Amino acid sequence: SEGRNALQFGLLDSAVTRDNQSSLPPIPATGLNVDGQQMRANMVTIDGVDAIDNTINGVRVTIPQDAVQEFILLKSGYQAEFGRSSGASINIVSKSGGNRFQGDAFGLLRSRHLSATNAFAGEPNPGDTNTQAGFTLGGPLKRGNTFFFTSFDTTQNNSIGISTIGRDNYGLREMPNPFAPGSLLVTAEQAAFIQSASATMAAAYSAIVNQASRTGLYGNIAGGPNTFALTSNPLPASFNGLTLLAGNYRKTEDSYVHSTRFDQRLSSAHSFFARLGLSSSDVRGRPSNSQTQIDVQNAFSRTSNLAVHDVSLSSQLSSTIGPTWLNELRFQLARRALGLSTNGSSVAVEIPGVASIGAEPFAPADRIEKRW
């Protein structure tokens, strides 16, 4: 996937589909429907320890795709150790180093200057640059006994958020006013009605729709109307015409995921490993779909900025006690911080099929989860 999320391995199973529910910025989830269960019904573990945000049963993945040794998807009939789920139990096993050094590196640069213009952008030269890079390296610290494996992924995006607000002036056109000096700002359908209705009805109707259109588009703009249509009530200072909210906006992403694992063979019966996982993501200009609106109908004021920082230290001691006994002792220490801010300050407003303006309803949000 574009984000190189390790959970996307789950889509290789025929019983798994992408979740099509609205994704609320402060509560990211697995994004996977398993056997029809919704995305928050899944349990995720990494190396056997909890990788779930317990506040909202979201997911916190601190391992790059290239550091995954095994991806185990249990859909039904699993043992009690894989509980806490009405959907699937997903366990990711990280890679460990071996007796020889191995590694790889990759890089992807998708530049605006090397690709076609986005046909939906509505502008001739929209910014759109995507960079992904990463590496892995593993090997022995002491042959036969001590090993390491480290992996790093980063994603950098600098693009535009496409907004159709204001496109084609909402279908409104200027036409000569047959009843007074000046012109009328109306749609083609309104113009046809004005031309076909009786003079008395057409005159009253044209005054209403013209003033309403100009107020909605140009209210509080220099030269625009300063009162509500056909009244003397002044427009509040916070009232902005839709033309102020039209146009594309900038989107950026700066994220990375890092994992380093150390393995130690203590004896023929005991082995130990510890893994440090780090992830950081800063996404700005993230369009809202909390009201199930279409992304391109979001104004910049309805976008948000999401910052997530996660650190996790997990370890395991495996002991073979006898021919029929195996014990695994696991420990995790973790901290996750999430912050969501909005790029708007006014009340959220939905104009169905036209525009979503105002602040993201689910922002701001700030929380920290610590666990051991």
Coordinates of C-alpha atoms in Angstrom, one line a residue:
S1 CA 0.0 0.0 0.0
E2 CA 1.1 3.6 -0.3
G3 CA 1.5 3.9 3.4
R4 CA 3.4 0.6 3.7
N5 CA 1.3 -0.4 6.6
A6 CA 2.1 -3.9 7.8
L7 CA -1.6 -4.6 8.5
Q8 CA -2.3 -4.5 4.7
F9 CA -0.9 -8.1 4.5
G10 CA -4.3 -9.1 5.9
L11 CA -5.9 -8.3 2.5
L12 CA -4.2 -11.4 1.1
D13 CA -6.9 -13.4 2.8
S14 CA -10.2 -13.8 0.8
A15 CA -12.3 -13.2 3.9
V16 CA -10.7 -9.7 4.5
T17 CA -11.9 -6.5 2.8
R18 CA -11.0 -2.9 3.3
D19 CA -13.4 -1.1 5.7
N20 CA -15.5 1.5 4.0
Q21 CA -16.7 3.3 7.1
S22 CA -15.8 6.9 7.8
S23 CA -12.3 7.2 9.3
L24 CA -12.4 9.6 12.3
P25 CA -9.0 11.3 12.7
P26 CA -8.6 10.9 16.4
I27 CA -9.5 7.1 16.4
P28 CA -7.5 5.3 13.7
A29 CA -8.3 1.6 13.4
T30 CA -7.1 -1.5 11.5
G31 CA -9.1 -0.6 8.4
L32 CA -9.9 -4.4 7.9
N33 CA -13.3 -6.1 7.8
V34 CA -12.8 -9.8 8.6
D35 CA -15.8 -12.1 7.9
G36 CA -18.1 -9.1 8.0
Q37 CA -16.9 -7.8 11.4
Q38 CA -16.3 -4.1 11.6
M39 CA -12.7 -2.8 11.9
R40 CA -12.7 -2.2 15.6
A41 CA -13.5 -5.8 16.3
N42 CA -10.0 -7.0 15.6
M43 CA -7.2 -7.7 18.1
V44 CA -3.6 -7.0 17.0
T45 CA -0.4 -8.2 18.7
I46 CA 3.2 -7.8 17.7
D47 CA 5.5 -10.5 18.9
G48 CA 2.7 -11.6 21.2
V49 CA 2.2 -8.3 23.0
D50 CA -0.7 -5.9 22.8
A51 CA -0.7 -3.4 19.8
I52 CA -4.1 -2.0 20.4
D53 CA -5.0 1.6 21.5
N54 CA -7.3 0.6 24.4
T55 CA -9.1 4.0 24.4
I56 CA -11.0 3.3 21.2
N57 CA -9.8 -0.2 20.2
G58 CA -7.7 1.3 17.5
V59 CA -4.4 0.0 16.3
R60 CA -0.8 1.1 17.0
V61 CA 1.7 -0.5 14.6
T62 CA 5.3 0.2 15.4
I63 CA 6.9 -2.2 12.8
P64 CA 7.8 -1.5 9.2
Q65 CA 6.6 -3.9 6.5
D66 CA 10.1 -5.2 5.8
A67 CA 10.6 -6.2 9.4
V68 CA 7.7 -8.7 9.3
Q69 CA 8.7 -12.3 9.4
E70 CA 5.2 -13.8 9.8
F71 CA 1.7 -12.4 9.6
I72 CA -0.9 -14.6 11.3
L73 CA -4.6 -14.0 10.8
L74 CA -6.9 -16.1 13.0
K75 CA -10.5 -15.9 12.1
S76 CA -12.2 -18.4 14.2
G77 CA -11.6 -21.3 16.6
Y78 CA -8.5 -19.9 18.0
Q79 CA -7.2 -20.6 21.6
A80 CA -7.9 -18.5 24.6
E81 CA -4.5 -16.8 24.5
F82 CA -5.7 -15.0 21.4
G83 CA -8.9 -13.5 22.9
R84 CA -10.2 -10.0 23.3
S85 CA -11.7 -10.0 19.8
S86 CA -15.1 -10.6 18.2
G87 CA -13.5 -10.4 14.8
A88 CA -10.0 -11.6 13.9
S89 CA -6.9 -12.0 15.9
I90 CA -3.9 -10.7 14.1
N91 CA -0.3 -11.5 15.2
I92 CA 2.8 -10.0 13.6
V93 CA 6.1 -11.7 14.2
S94 CA 9.2 -9.6 13.7
K95 CA 12.4 -10.7 11.9
S96 CA 15.5 -11.5 13.8
G97 CA 19.1 -11.5 12.6
G98 CA 21.2 -14.5 11.7
N99 CA 24.8 -15.6 11.5
R100 CA 25.6 -13.5 8.4
F101 CA 25.0 -9.9 7.6
Q102 CA 22.0 -9.1 5.3
G103 CA 20.2 -6.0 4.4
D104 CA 18.5 -4.0 1.7
A105 CA 17.5 -0.5 0.9
F106 CA 14.9 1.1 -1.3
G107 CA 13.7 4.5 -2.4
L108 CA 10.8 5.9 -4.4
L109 CA 10.5 9.4 -5.7
R110 CA 7.3 10.4 -7.5
S111 CA 7.8 14.0 -8.6
R112 CA 5.2 16.3 -10.0
H113 CA 7.6 17.2 -12.9
L114 CA 7.9 13.5 -14.0
S115 CA 4.1 12.7 -14.0
A116 CA 1.0 13.9 -15.6
T117 CA -1.1 16.7 -14.1
N118 CA -3.9 15.5 -11.8
A119 CA -7.0 15.9 -14.1
F120 CA -9.2 16.7 -11.1
A121 CA -7.0 19.4 -9.6
G122 CA -8.6 22.2 -11.6
E123 CA -5.3 24.0 -11.9
P124 CA -2.5 23.7 -14.4
N125 CA 0.5 22.9 -12.2
P126 CA -0.6 21.4 -8.8
G127 CA 2.1 20.3 -6.4
D128 CA 2.3 16.6 -5.9
T129 CA 5.6 15.0 -4.8
N130 CA 5.8 11.7 -2.9
T131 CA 8.9 10.1 -1.4
Q132 CA 9.2 6.7 0.3
A133 CA 12.5 5.2 1.4
G134 CA 13.8 2.7 3.9
F135 CA 16.4 0.0 4.7
T136 CA 16.9 -3.2 6.7
L137 CA 20.1 -4.6 8.2
G138 CA 20.6 -7.7 10.3
G139 CA 23.4 -10.0 11.4
P140 CA 25.4 -11.3 14.3
L141 CA 26.8 -9.3 17.2
K142 CA 28.3 -12.6 18.4
R143 CA 28.0 -15.5 16.1
G144 CA 25.8 -18.3 17.3
N145 CA 24.6 -16.3 20.3
T146 CA 23.7 -12.6 19.8
F147 CA 21.9 -11.1 16.8
F148 CA 20.3 -7.9 15.7
F149 CA 17.8 -6.8 13.1
T150 CA 16.9 -3.2 12.4
S151 CA 14.5 -1.6 9.9
F152 CA 13.4 1.9 9.0
D153 CA 10.7 3.3 6.7
T154 CA 9.8 6.9 5.9
T155 CA 7.1 8.6 3.9
Q156 CA 7.2 12.2 2.8
N157 CA 4.3 13.7 0.9
N158 CA 3.8 17.3 -0.4
S159 CA 0.7 17.5 -2.4
I160 CA -2.6 19.4 -2.7
G161 CA -6.0 18.7 -1.3
I162 CA -8.5 19.0 -4.2
S163 CA -11.6 21.0 -3.5
T164 CA -14.5 21.5 -5.9
I165 CA -16.0 24.3 -3.8
G166 CA -16.5 27.2 -6.1
R167 CA -15.9 25.3 -9.3
D168 CA -17.7 26.7 -12.2
N169 CA -19.1 29.4 -9.8
Y170 CA -21.7 26.8 -8.6
G171 CA -23.4 27.0 -12.0
L172 CA -24.4 30.6 -11.3
R173 CA -24.3 33.0 -14.3
E174 CA -24.9 36.8 -14.7
M175 CA -27.9 37.7 -16.8
P176 CA -29.4 41.1 -17.6
N177 CA -32.0 42.1 -15.1
P178 CA -35.3 42.7 -17.0
F179 CA -36.9 44.5 -14.1
A180 CA -34.2 46.9 -12.8
P181 CA -30.7 48.2 -13.6
G182 CA -27.8 45.8 -13.3
S183 CA -27.7 42.0 -13.6
L184 CA -29.0 38.9 -11.9
L185 CA -26.8 36.1 -10.5
V186 CA -28.8 32.9 -11.2
T187 CA -28.6 29.3 -12.4
A188 CA -29.7 28.3 -15.9
E189 CA -32.9 26.8 -14.4
Q190 CA -33.7 30.0 -12.4
A191 CA -33.1 32.1 -15.6
A192 CA -35.5 29.9 -17.5
F193 CA -38.2 30.4 -14.8
I194 CA -37.7 34.1 -14.7
Q195 CA -38.2 34.3 -18.5
S196 CA -41.3 32.2 -18.5
A197 CA -43.2 33.3 -15.4
S198 CA -45.5 36.2 -15.2
A199 CA -43.9 39.6 -14.8
T200 CA -45.1 40.1 -11.2
M201 CA -44.0 36.7 -10.0
A202 CA -40.7 36.8 -12.0
A203 CA -39.8 40.2 -10.6
A204 CA -40.3 39.1 -7.0
Y205 CA -38.5 35.8 -7.6
S206 CA -35.5 37.3 -9.3
A207 CA -35.0 39.8 -6.5
I208 CA -34.9 36.9 -3.9
V209 CA -32.6 34.5 -5.8
N210 CA -30.2 37.2 -6.9
Q211 CA -29.7 38.6 -3.4
A212 CA -29.5 35.2 -1.9
S213 CA -26.8 34.1 -4.4
R214 CA -24.8 37.2 -3.9
T215 CA -25.0 36.9 -0.1
G216 CA -24.0 33.3 -0.1
L217 CA -21.1 33.8 -2.5
Y218 CA -19.8 37.2 -1.7
G219 CA -21.0 38.1 1.8
N220 CA -18.4 40.1 3.8
I221 CA -16.2 40.5 0.8
A222 CA -15.4 44.0 -0.4
G223 CA -18.1 45.0 -2.9
G224 CA -20.4 42.2 -1.7
P225 CA -23.7 42.6 0.1
N226 CA -23.5 43.5 3.8
T227 CA -27.0 42.4 4.8
F228 CA -29.0 39.2 4.5
A229 CA -31.2 39.0 1.4
L230 CA -34.1 41.4 1.4
T231 CA -33.6 42.5 5.0
S232 CA -31.7 45.2 6.8
N233 CA -30.1 42.7 9.2
P234 CA -26.3 43.0 8.9
L235 CA -24.1 40.0 8.2
P236 CA -22.1 38.9 11.3
A237 CA -18.4 39.5 11.1
S238 CA -17.9 35.7 11.2
F239 CA -20.0 35.2 8.1
N240 CA -17.8 34.4 5.1
G241 CA -19.0 34.0 1.5
L242 CA -18.3 30.7 -0.1
T243 CA -15.8 32.3 -2.6
L244 CA -13.5 32.9 0.4
L245 CA -13.5 29.1 1.0
A246 CA -13.0 28.0 -2.6
G247 CA -9.8 26.5 -4.0
N248 CA -7.4 23.7 -3.4
Y249 CA -5.1 23.6 -0.3
R250 CA -1.8 22.2 0.7
K251 CA -1.4 18.7 2.2
T252 CA 1.8 17.3 3.8
E253 CA 2.8 14.1 5.5
D254 CA 6.0 13.4 7.4
S255 CA 6.1 10.0 8.9
Y256 CA 8.5 7.2 9.8
V257 CA 8.4 3.7 11.4
H258 CA 11.5 2.1 13.0
S259 CA 12.1 -1.2 14.6
T260 CA 15.3 -2.7 16.1
R261 CA 15.4 -6.2 17.6
F262 CA 18.1 -7.9 19.6
D263 CA 18.2 -11.7 20.2
Q264 CA 20.3 -13.5 22.8
R265 CA 20.7 -17.3 23.1
L266 CA 21.2 -17.8 26.9
S267 CA 21.6 -21.6 26.8
S268 CA 20.2 -24.6 25.0
A269 CA 17.0 -24.2 26.9
H270 CA 16.6 -20.4 27.2
S271 CA 16.5 -17.6 24.7
F272 CA 15.7 -13.9 25.0
F273 CA 14.8 -11.1 22.7
A274 CA 13.9 -7.4 23.0
R275 CA 12.5 -5.1 20.3
L276 CA 12.3 -1.3 20.3
G277 CA 9.5 0.1 18.0
L278 CA 9.2 3.8 17.2
S279 CA 6.7 5.5 14.9
S280 CA 6.0 9.1 14.3
S281 CA 3.4 10.7 11.9
D282 CA 2.6 14.3 11.2
V283 CA -0.2 14.8 8.7
R284 CA -1.4 18.3 7.9
G285 CA -4.3 19.3 5.7
R286 CA -6.1 16.0 6.3
P287 CA -9.7 16.2 4.8
S288 CA -12.5 15.3 7.1
N289 CA -15.0 12.6 6.3
S290 CA -16.5 12.4 9.8
Q291 CA -19.9 13.4 8.3
T292 CA -19.4 10.9 5.4
Q293 CA -19.0 13.8 3.0
I294 CA -17.0 13.5 -0.1
D295 CA -13.3 14.6 0.3
V296 CA -13.4 17.1 -2.5
Q297 CA -16.3 19.0 -0.9
N298 CA -14.1 19.9 2.1
A299 CA -12.9 23.4 2.4
F300 CA -9.5 24.0 4.0
S301 CA -11.3 25.0 7.2
R302 CA -12.7 21.5 7.4
T303 CA -9.2 19.9 7.4
S304 CA -7.2 18.8 10.4
N305 CA -3.7 18.2 11.5
L306 CA -2.9 14.8 13.1
A307 CA 0.3 14.1 15.0
V308 CA 0.9 10.6 16.5
H309 CA 4.1 9.5 18.3
D310 CA 4.5 6.0 19.6
V311 CA 7.3 4.2 21.4
S312 CA 7.2 0.6 22.5
L313 CA 9.7 -1.7 24.1
S314 CA 8.8 -5.4 24.2
S315 CA 10.7 -8.4 25.3
Q316 CA 10.3 -12.2 25.6
L317 CA 12.0 -15.0 27.5
S318 CA 11.4 -18.4 26.0
S319 CA 12.3 -21.4 28.2
T320 CA 12.1 -25.1 27.5
I321 CA 11.4 -26.6 30.9
G322 CA 11.0 -30.2 29.8
P323 CA 10.1 -32.4 26.9
T324 CA 6.4 -31.3 27.1
W325 CA 6.7 -27.8 28.7
L326 CA 7.5 -24.5 27.1
N327 CA 7.1 -21.2 28.9
E328 CA 7.0 -17.7 27.3
L329 CA 7.4 -14.7 29.5
R330 CA 6.6 -11.4 27.8
F331 CA 6.9 -7.7 28.9
Q332 CA 6.0 -4.5 27.3
L333 CA 6.6 -0.8 28.1
A334 CA 4.8 1.7 25.8
R335 CA 3.7 5.3 25.4
R336 CA 1.5 6.7 22.7
A337 CA 0.6 10.4 22.2
L338 CA -2.0 11.6 19.8
G339 CA -2.9 15.2 19.0
L340 CA -5.5 16.5 16.6
S341 CA -6.0 20.1 15.7
T342 CA -8.3 21.8 13.3
N343 CA -7.7 24.4 10.6
G344 CA -11.0 26.1 11.1
S345 CA -12.5 28.1 13.9
S346 CA -16.1 28.5 13.0
V347 CA -19.0 26.1 13.5
A348 CA -19.1 23.1 11.2
V349 CA -21.7 23.6 8.4
E350 CA -22.8 21.0 5.9
I351 CA -24.3 22.2 2.5
P352 CA -25.2 18.7 1.1
G353 CA -23.7 18.1 -2.3
V354 CA -21.9 21.4 -2.3
A355 CA -19.5 22.1 0.5
S356 CA -18.4 21.1 4.0
I357 CA -17.1 24.2 5.8
G358 CA -16.1 25.1 9.4
A359 CA -14.1 23.3 11.9
E360 CA -13.6 19.5 12.1
P361 CA -16.3 18.4 14.6
F362 CA -14.0 15.9 16.4
A363 CA -11.2 18.3 17.0
P364 CA -9.3 19.3 19.0
A365 CA -8.2 16.0 20.7
D366 CA -5.1 15.4 22.8
R367 CA -4.4 12.3 24.8
I368 CA -1.5 10.1 26.0
E369 CA -1.7 6.4 26.7
K370 CA 0.9 4.7 28.8
R371 CA 1.1 1.0 29.5
W372 CA 3.3 -1.7 31.0

